[in-house]
Amino acid sequence: AQSVTQLGSHVSVSEGALVLLRCNYSSSVPPYLFWYVQYPNQGLQLLLKYTTGATLVKGINGFEAEFKKSETSFHLTKPSAHMSDAAEYFCAVSDKTQNFGNEKLTFGTGTRLTIIP
Amino acid sequence: EAQVTQNPRYLITVTGKKLTVTCSQNMNHEYMSWYRQDPGLGLRQIYYSMNVEVTDKGDVPEGYKVSRKEKRNFPLILESPSPNQTSLYFCASSRFGHEQFFGPGTRLTVL
């Protein structure tokens, strides 16, 4: 069974500081990995995804994540935080063993990011 | 505009009163799914559908029903809601092998 662990349910950083949100996964097969962002009272928006190929993935709003198979990690980073980055962030993993099966995403419990002015 | 819509966005109801949350997508996606989001638990899959008339249980299907009579619509039915179904519900859709698009969510309170 797949699982996702997000370390830190709440993270606070100062505006302009580095953002680092941690995600570790467990999967018996090569995973597809995702980061989603949820702004207050809104749905989930895809930030970035890793499927195959380059392990450093760039997403929207200046975020990027690196897939490290040896560490089973997919941490999300942004060099300089903006006030508009305040939101909840979810890491998710998908089992892609078959082309036409359940595309279920297994989510972590989320990390709420607060930006300090 | 490509989107997933859900209605209602907010609903307060009482135990045992049947309700339906609608979900519609305009992207001609084959795959659709329902999740519930609870504090400290993240999102968990309730049901999914791989195409018209093809549905199956996710991880937490108890107390829910779904149907997929048309490709664009995937309603979630609570025949006899209970307080433990108070949650935030999301519908999602995708083409196979591509990113999932999420609706704006439906906040349900069962008294």
PDB file of C-alpha atoms in Angstrom:
ATOM      1  CA  ALA A   1       0.000   0.000   0.000  1.00  0.00           C
ATOM      2  CA  GLN A   2       1.134   3.510  -0.730  1.00  0.00           C
ATOM      3  CA  SER A   3       1.512   6.183   1.899  1.00  0.00           C
ATOM      4  CA  VAL A   4       2.681   9.771   2.156  1.00  0.00           C
ATOM      5  CA  THR A   5       4.164  11.506   5.180  1.00  0.00           C
ATOM      6  CA  GLN A   6       4.397  15.258   5.389  1.00  0.00           C
ATOM      7  CA  LEU A   7       6.635  16.396   8.219  1.00  0.00           C
ATOM      8  CA  GLY A   8       5.246  19.435   9.957  1.00  0.00           C
ATOM      9  CA  SER A   9       1.551  20.210   9.858  1.00  0.00           C
ATOM     10  CA  HIS A  10       2.369  23.914  10.236  1.00  0.00           C
ATOM     11  CA  VAL A  11       5.367  25.759   8.820  1.00  0.00           C
ATOM     12  CA  SER A  12       6.057  29.472   9.238  1.00  0.00           C
ATOM     13  CA  VAL A  13       8.663  31.388   7.249  1.00  0.00           C
ATOM     14  CA  SER A  14       9.468  35.046   6.872  1.00  0.00           C
ATOM     15  CA  GLU A  15       8.689  36.827   3.646  1.00  0.00           C
ATOM     16  CA  GLY A  16      11.708  36.457   1.365  1.00  0.00           C
ATOM     17  CA  ALA A  17      13.027  33.373   3.148  1.00  0.00           C
ATOM     18  CA  LEU A  18      13.421  29.884   1.763  1.00  0.00           C
ATOM     19  CA  VAL A  19      10.349  27.674   1.804  1.00  0.00           C
ATOM     20  CA  LEU A  20      10.953  23.970   2.428  1.00  0.00           C
ATOM     21  CA  LEU A  21       8.030  21.575   2.803  1.00  0.00           C
ATOM     22  CA  ARG A  22       8.929  17.962   3.383  1.00  0.00           C
ATOM     23  CA  CYS A  23       7.323  14.908   1.845  1.00  0.00           C
ATOM     24  CA  ASN A  24       8.318  11.255   2.120  1.00  0.00           C
ATOM     25  CA  TYR A  25       6.461   8.491   0.362  1.00  0.00           C
ATOM     26  CA  SER A  26       6.170   4.751   0.424  1.00  0.00           C
ATOM     27  CA  SER A  27       5.372   2.859  -2.733  1.00  0.00           C
ATOM     28  CA  SER A  28       6.042  -0.664  -3.976  1.00  0.00           C
ATOM     29  CA  VAL A  29       6.285   0.510  -7.571  1.00  0.00           C
ATOM     30  CA  PRO A  30       7.840   3.537  -9.248  1.00  0.00           C
ATOM     31  CA  PRO A  31       5.598   6.368  -8.126  1.00  0.00           C
ATOM     32  CA  TYR A  32       4.093   9.382  -9.745  1.00  0.00           C
ATOM     33  CA  LEU A  33       4.392  12.251  -7.262  1.00  0.00           C
ATOM     34  CA  PHE A  34       2.451  15.479  -6.984  1.00  0.00           C
ATOM     35  CA  TRP A  35       2.250  18.663  -4.970  1.00  0.00           C
ATOM     36  CA  TYR A  36      -1.092  20.436  -4.731  1.00  0.00           C
ATOM     37  CA  VAL A  37      -1.890  23.790  -3.132  1.00  0.00           C
ATOM     38  CA  GLN A  38      -5.183  24.713  -1.507  1.00  0.00           C
ATOM     39  CA  TYR A  39      -5.994  28.357  -0.889  1.00  0.00           C
ATOM     40  CA  PRO A  40      -8.707  29.185   1.643  1.00  0.00           C
ATOM     41  CA  ASN A  41     -12.170  28.146   0.484  1.00  0.00           C
ATOM     42  CA  GLN A  42     -10.851  26.850  -2.819  1.00  0.00           C
ATOM     43  CA  GLY A  43     -10.185  23.515  -4.435  1.00  0.00           C
ATOM     44  CA  LEU A  44      -6.819  21.903  -5.016  1.00  0.00           C
ATOM     45  CA  GLN A  45      -4.529  23.289  -7.683  1.00  0.00           C
ATOM     46  CA  LEU A  46      -1.639  21.310  -9.109  1.00  0.00           C
ATOM     47  CA  LEU A  47       1.738  22.909  -8.369  1.00  0.00           C
ATOM     48  CA  LEU A  48       3.967  20.333 -10.011  1.00  0.00           C
ATOM     49  CA  LYS A  49       4.332  16.653 -10.728  1.00  0.00           C
ATOM     50  CA  TYR A  50       7.004  14.025 -11.242  1.00  0.00           C
ATOM     51  CA  THR A  51       6.310  11.101 -13.529  1.00  0.00           C
ATOM     52  CA  THR A  52       9.526  10.026 -15.222  1.00  0.00           C
ATOM     53  CA  GLY A  53      12.724  11.645 -16.448  1.00  0.00           C
ATOM     54  CA  ALA A  54      14.362  14.641 -14.812  1.00  0.00           C
ATOM     55  CA  THR A  55      14.234  14.379 -11.046  1.00  0.00           C
ATOM     56  CA  LEU A  56      14.164  18.139 -10.467  1.00  0.00           C
ATOM     57  CA  VAL A  57      10.714  19.351 -11.363  1.00  0.00           C
ATOM     58  CA  LYS A  58       9.712  22.974 -11.739  1.00  0.00           C
ATOM     59  CA  GLY A  59       6.175  24.098 -11.125  1.00  0.00           C
ATOM     60  CA  ILE A  60       4.055  27.189 -11.018  1.00  0.00           C
ATOM     61  CA  ASN A  61       4.647  30.241  -8.813  1.00  0.00           C
ATOM     62  CA  GLY A  62       8.384  29.569  -8.521  1.00  0.00           C
ATOM     63  CA  PHE A  63       8.093  26.234  -6.710  1.00  0.00           C
ATOM     64  CA  GLU A  64      10.194  23.203  -7.466  1.00  0.00           C
ATOM     65  CA  ALA A  65      10.652  19.719  -6.051  1.00  0.00           C
ATOM     66  CA  GLU A  66      13.287  17.044  -6.354  1.00  0.00           C
ATOM     67  CA  PHE A  67      12.542  13.332  -6.533  1.00  0.00           C
ATOM     68  CA  LYS A  68      15.130  11.381  -4.542  1.00  0.00           C
ATOM     69  CA  LYS A  69      14.525   7.686  -4.903  1.00  0.00           C
ATOM     70  CA  SER A  70      17.206   6.678  -2.381  1.00  0.00           C
ATOM     71  CA  GLU A  71      15.570   8.843   0.273  1.00  0.00           C
ATOM     72  CA  THR A  72      11.981   8.224  -0.897  1.00  0.00           C
ATOM     73  CA  SER A  73      11.478  11.962  -0.722  1.00  0.00           C
ATOM     74  CA  PHE A  74       9.868  14.670  -2.824  1.00  0.00           C
ATOM     75  CA  HIS A  75      10.433  17.901  -0.896  1.00  0.00           C
ATOM     76  CA  LEU A  76       8.941  21.165  -2.142  1.00  0.00           C
ATOM     77  CA  THR A  77      11.046  24.332  -2.168  1.00  0.00           C
ATOM     78  CA  LYS A  78      10.833  27.961  -3.166  1.00  0.00           C
ATOM     79  CA  PRO A  79      13.838  30.284  -2.825  1.00  0.00           C
ATOM     80  CA  SER A  80      11.920  33.360  -1.650  1.00  0.00           C
ATOM     81  CA  ALA A  81       8.538  33.277   0.044  1.00  0.00           C
ATOM     82  CA  HIS A  82       5.779  35.720  -0.866  1.00  0.00           C
ATOM     83  CA  MET A  83       2.754  36.607   1.195  1.00  0.00           C
ATOM     84  CA  SER A  84       0.593  35.069  -1.520  1.00  0.00           C
ATOM     85  CA  ASP A  85       2.171  31.653  -0.830  1.00  0.00           C
ATOM     86  CA  ALA A  86       0.210  31.306   2.403  1.00  0.00           C
ATOM     87  CA  ALA A  87      -1.939  28.221   1.870  1.00  0.00           C
ATOM     88  CA  GLU A  88      -2.152  24.528   2.630  1.00  0.00           C
ATOM     89  CA  TYR A  89       0.075  22.207   0.626  1.00  0.00           C
ATOM     90  CA  PHE A  90      -0.535  18.541  -0.050  1.00  0.00           C
ATOM     91  CA  CYS A  91       1.891  15.949  -1.311  1.00  0.00           C
ATOM     92  CA  ALA A  92       0.343  12.990  -3.135  1.00  0.00           C
ATOM     93  CA  VAL A  93       1.443   9.757  -4.755  1.00  0.00           C
ATOM     94  CA  SER A  94      -0.208   7.757  -7.501  1.00  0.00           C
ATOM     95  CA  ASP A  95       0.305   4.119  -8.359  1.00  0.00           C
ATOM     96  CA  LYS A  96       0.677   3.906 -12.116  1.00  0.00           C
ATOM     97  CA  THR A  97       1.108   0.179 -12.545  1.00  0.00           C
ATOM     98  CA  GLN A  98      -1.629   0.006 -15.136  1.00  0.00           C
ATOM     99  CA  ASN A  99      -2.714   2.368 -17.850  1.00  0.00           C
ATOM    100  CA  PHE A 100      -6.457   2.180 -17.287  1.00  0.00           C
ATOM    101  CA  GLY A 101      -7.061   1.580 -13.619  1.00  0.00           C
ATOM    102  CA  ASN A 102      -7.931   3.587 -10.572  1.00  0.00           C
ATOM    103  CA  GLU A 103      -6.040   6.853 -10.775  1.00  0.00           C
ATOM    104  CA  LYS A 104      -6.361   7.297  -7.020  1.00  0.00           C
ATOM    105  CA  LEU A 105      -4.128   9.833  -5.371  1.00  0.00           C
ATOM    106  CA  THR A 106      -2.923   8.990  -1.882  1.00  0.00           C
ATOM    107  CA  PHE A 107      -2.473  12.259  -0.025  1.00  0.00           C
ATOM    108  CA  GLY A 108      -0.427  13.338   2.916  1.00  0.00           C
ATOM    109  CA  THR A 109      -2.133  15.135   5.771  1.00  0.00           C
ATOM    110  CA  GLY A 110      -1.097  18.552   4.513  1.00  0.00           C
ATOM    111  CA  THR A 111       1.183  21.374   5.645  1.00  0.00           C
ATOM    112  CA  ARG A 112      -0.210  24.798   6.377  1.00  0.00           C
ATOM    113  CA  LEU A 113       2.289  27.453   5.316  1.00  0.00           C
ATOM    114  CA  THR A 114       2.212  30.817   7.058  1.00  0.00           C
ATOM    115  CA  ILE A 115       4.261  33.754   5.779  1.00  0.00           C
ATOM    116  CA  ILE A 116       5.488  36.252   8.362  1.00  0.00           C
ATOM    117  CA  PRO A 117       5.706  39.839   7.070  1.00  0.00           C
TER     118      PRO A 117
ATOM    119  CA  GLU B   1     -13.174  27.571 -19.405  1.00  0.00           C
ATOM    120  CA  ALA B   2     -12.149  24.026 -18.478  1.00  0.00           C
ATOM    121  CA  GLN B   3     -13.469  23.267 -15.045  1.00  0.00           C
ATOM    122  CA  VAL B   4     -15.031  20.904 -12.546  1.00  0.00           C
ATOM    123  CA  THR B   5     -18.140  22.283 -10.847  1.00  0.00           C
ATOM    124  CA  GLN B   6     -19.810  21.098  -7.690  1.00  0.00           C
ATOM    125  CA  ASN B   7     -23.157  21.981  -6.167  1.00  0.00           C
ATOM    126  CA  PRO B   8     -24.010  22.935  -3.571  1.00  0.00           C
ATOM    127  CA  ARG B   9     -20.866  24.552  -2.174  1.00  0.00           C
ATOM    128  CA  TYR B  10     -22.232  24.535   1.348  1.00  0.00           C
ATOM    129  CA  LEU B  11     -24.922  22.341   2.855  1.00  0.00           C
ATOM    130  CA  ILE B  12     -26.274  21.878   6.354  1.00  0.00           C
ATOM    131  CA  THR B  13     -28.670  18.986   6.798  1.00  0.00           C
ATOM    132  CA  VAL B  14     -30.024  16.629   9.415  1.00  0.00           C
ATOM    133  CA  THR B  15     -29.370  12.981  10.070  1.00  0.00           C
ATOM    134  CA  GLY B  16     -31.212  10.674   7.694  1.00  0.00           C
ATOM    135  CA  LYS B  17     -32.285  13.195   5.088  1.00  0.00           C
ATOM    136  CA  LYS B  18     -31.145  11.993   1.674  1.00  0.00           C
ATOM    137  CA  LEU B  19     -28.976  14.373  -0.291  1.00  0.00           C
ATOM    138  CA  THR B  20     -27.073  14.531  -3.555  1.00  0.00           C
ATOM    139  CA  VAL B  21     -23.944  16.515  -4.323  1.00  0.00           C
ATOM    140  CA  THR B  22     -23.534  17.080  -8.029  1.00  0.00           C
ATOM    141  CA  CYS B  23     -20.267  17.112  -9.943  1.00  0.00           C
ATOM    142  CA  SER B  24     -19.859  18.078 -13.565  1.00  0.00           C
ATOM    143  CA  GLN B  25     -16.810  18.462 -15.819  1.00  0.00           C
ATOM    144  CA  ASN B  26     -16.592  20.023 -19.266  1.00  0.00           C
ATOM    145  CA  MET B  27     -13.287  18.471 -20.355  1.00  0.00           C
ATOM    146  CA  ASN B  28     -14.609  15.157 -21.703  1.00  0.00           C
ATOM    147  CA  HIS B  29     -12.579  13.278 -19.089  1.00  0.00           C
ATOM    148  CA  GLU B  30     -13.078   9.550 -18.744  1.00  0.00           C
ATOM    149  CA  TYR B  31     -11.976   9.298 -15.125  1.00  0.00           C
ATOM    150  CA  MET B  32     -13.825  10.915 -12.219  1.00  0.00           C
ATOM    151  CA  SER B  33     -13.467  10.505  -8.496  1.00  0.00           C
ATOM    152  CA  TRP B  34     -14.801  11.696  -5.152  1.00  0.00           C
ATOM    153  CA  TYR B  35     -12.641  12.474  -2.109  1.00  0.00           C
ATOM    154  CA  ARG B  36     -13.409  13.632   1.375  1.00  0.00           C
ATOM    155  CA  GLN B  37     -11.057  15.868   3.326  1.00  0.00           C
ATOM    156  CA  ASP B  38     -10.907  15.715   7.101  1.00  0.00           C
ATOM    157  CA  PRO B  39      -8.502  17.535   9.441  1.00  0.00           C
ATOM    158  CA  GLY B  40      -5.377  15.528  10.089  1.00  0.00           C
ATOM    159  CA  LEU B  41      -6.346  12.860   7.558  1.00  0.00           C
ATOM    160  CA  GLY B  42      -5.745  14.561   4.222  1.00  0.00           C
ATOM    161  CA  LEU B  43      -7.973  13.523   1.331  1.00  0.00           C
ATOM    162  CA  ARG B  44      -9.343  10.025   1.044  1.00  0.00           C
ATOM    163  CA  GLN B  45     -11.010   8.504  -1.984  1.00  0.00           C
ATOM    164  CA  ILE B  46     -14.680   7.549  -1.662  1.00  0.00           C
ATOM    165  CA  TYR B  47     -15.603   6.262  -5.147  1.00  0.00           C
ATOM    166  CA  TYR B  48     -14.244   6.489  -8.638  1.00  0.00           C
ATOM    167  CA  SER B  49     -15.436   5.951 -12.182  1.00  0.00           C
ATOM    168  CA  MET B  50     -13.412   5.000 -15.232  1.00  0.00           C
ATOM    169  CA  ASN B  51     -16.208   5.740 -17.697  1.00  0.00           C
ATOM    170  CA  VAL B  52     -19.972   5.780 -18.143  1.00  0.00           C
ATOM    171  CA  GLU B  53     -21.619   3.006 -16.100  1.00  0.00           C
ATOM    172  CA  VAL B  54     -18.239   1.930 -14.674  1.00  0.00           C
ATOM    173  CA  THR B  55     -17.840   2.786 -10.981  1.00  0.00           C
ATOM    174  CA  ASP B  56     -16.010   1.226  -8.067  1.00  0.00           C
ATOM    175  CA  LYS B  57     -15.294   1.747  -4.391  1.00  0.00           C
ATOM    176  CA  GLY B  58     -12.377   3.741  -3.080  1.00  0.00           C
ATOM    177  CA  ASP B  59     -10.984   3.609   0.428  1.00  0.00           C
ATOM    178  CA  VAL B  60     -13.975   4.974   2.371  1.00  0.00           C
ATOM    179  CA  PRO B  61     -17.178   4.088   0.466  1.00  0.00           C
ATOM    180  CA  GLU B  62     -19.461   3.241   3.405  1.00  0.00           C
ATOM    181  CA  GLY B  63     -22.590   5.377   3.461  1.00  0.00           C
ATOM    182  CA  TYR B  64     -22.147   6.709  -0.073  1.00  0.00           C
ATOM    183  CA  LYS B  65     -23.439   5.871  -3.533  1.00  0.00           C
ATOM    184  CA  VAL B  66     -22.503   7.195  -6.953  1.00  0.00           C
ATOM    185  CA  SER B  67     -23.734   6.913 -10.506  1.00  0.00           C
ATOM    186  CA  ARG B  68     -22.238   7.696 -13.902  1.00  0.00           C
ATOM    187  CA  LYS B  69     -25.004   7.847 -16.464  1.00  0.00           C
ATOM    188  CA  GLU B  70     -23.354  10.566 -18.521  1.00  0.00           C
ATOM    189  CA  LYS B  71     -19.670  11.153 -19.079  1.00  0.00           C
ATOM    190  CA  ARG B  72     -19.704  14.693 -17.697  1.00  0.00           C
ATOM    191  CA  ASN B  73     -21.639  14.037 -14.460  1.00  0.00           C
ATOM    192  CA  PHE B  74     -20.715  12.042 -11.366  1.00  0.00           C
ATOM    193  CA  PRO B  75     -23.123  12.732  -8.484  1.00  0.00           C
ATOM    194  CA  LEU B  76     -22.407  11.638  -4.912  1.00  0.00           C
ATOM    195  CA  ILE B  77     -25.443  10.363  -3.041  1.00  0.00           C
ATOM    196  CA  LEU B  78     -25.845  10.110   0.723  1.00  0.00           C
ATOM    197  CA  GLU B  79     -29.018   8.098   1.244  1.00  0.00           C
ATOM    198  CA  SER B  80     -29.068   8.450   5.036  1.00  0.00           C
ATOM    199  CA  PRO B  81     -26.450  10.961   6.138  1.00  0.00           C
ATOM    200  CA  SER B  82     -24.919  10.695   9.592  1.00  0.00           C
ATOM    201  CA  PRO B  83     -22.824  13.192  11.583  1.00  0.00           C
ATOM    202  CA  ASN B  84     -19.621  11.288  10.781  1.00  0.00           C
ATOM    203  CA  GLN B  85     -20.127  12.275   7.156  1.00  0.00           C
ATOM    204  CA  THR B  86     -19.633  15.912   8.047  1.00  0.00           C
ATOM    205  CA  SER B  87     -16.670  16.780   5.860  1.00  0.00           C
ATOM    206  CA  LEU B  88     -15.313  18.716   2.900  1.00  0.00           C
ATOM    207  CA  TYR B  89     -15.933  16.861  -0.351  1.00  0.00           C
ATOM    208  CA  PHE B  90     -14.016  17.199  -3.597  1.00  0.00           C
ATOM    209  CA  CYS B  91     -14.780  15.874  -7.032  1.00  0.00           C
ATOM    210  CA  ALA B  92     -11.919  15.356  -9.482  1.00  0.00           C
ATOM    211  CA  SER B  93     -11.590  14.370 -13.118  1.00  0.00           C
ATOM    212  CA  SER B  94      -8.836  13.536 -15.575  1.00  0.00           C
ATOM    213  CA  ARG B  95      -7.878  11.875 -18.789  1.00  0.00           C
ATOM    214  CA  PHE B  96      -6.121   8.616 -18.042  1.00  0.00           C
ATOM    215  CA  GLY B  97      -2.491   9.195 -17.206  1.00  0.00           C
ATOM    216  CA  HIS B  98      -2.840  12.934 -16.839  1.00  0.00           C
ATOM    217  CA  GLU B  99      -3.241  15.352 -13.965  1.00  0.00           C
ATOM    218  CA  GLN B 100      -6.451  15.435 -12.011  1.00  0.00           C
ATOM    219  CA  PHE B 101      -8.539  18.601 -11.906  1.00  0.00           C
ATOM    220  CA  PHE B 102     -10.417  19.287  -8.689  1.00  0.00           C
ATOM    221  CA  GLY B 103     -13.689  21.037  -8.103  1.00  0.00           C
ATOM    222  CA  PRO B 104     -14.037  23.862  -5.551  1.00  0.00           C
ATOM    223  CA  GLY B 105     -15.351  21.592  -2.816  1.00  0.00           C
ATOM    224  CA  THR B 106     -18.630  21.077  -0.970  1.00  0.00           C
ATOM    225  CA  ARG B 107     -18.687  21.654   2.757  1.00  0.00           C
ATOM    226  CA  LEU B 108     -21.294  19.358   4.300  1.00  0.00           C
ATOM    227  CA  THR B 109     -22.526  19.501   7.878  1.00  0.00           C
ATOM    228  CA  VAL B 110     -24.820  16.761   9.147  1.00  0.00           C
ATOM    229  CA  LEU B 111     -26.549  17.595  12.432  1.00  0.00           C
TER     230      LEU B 111
END
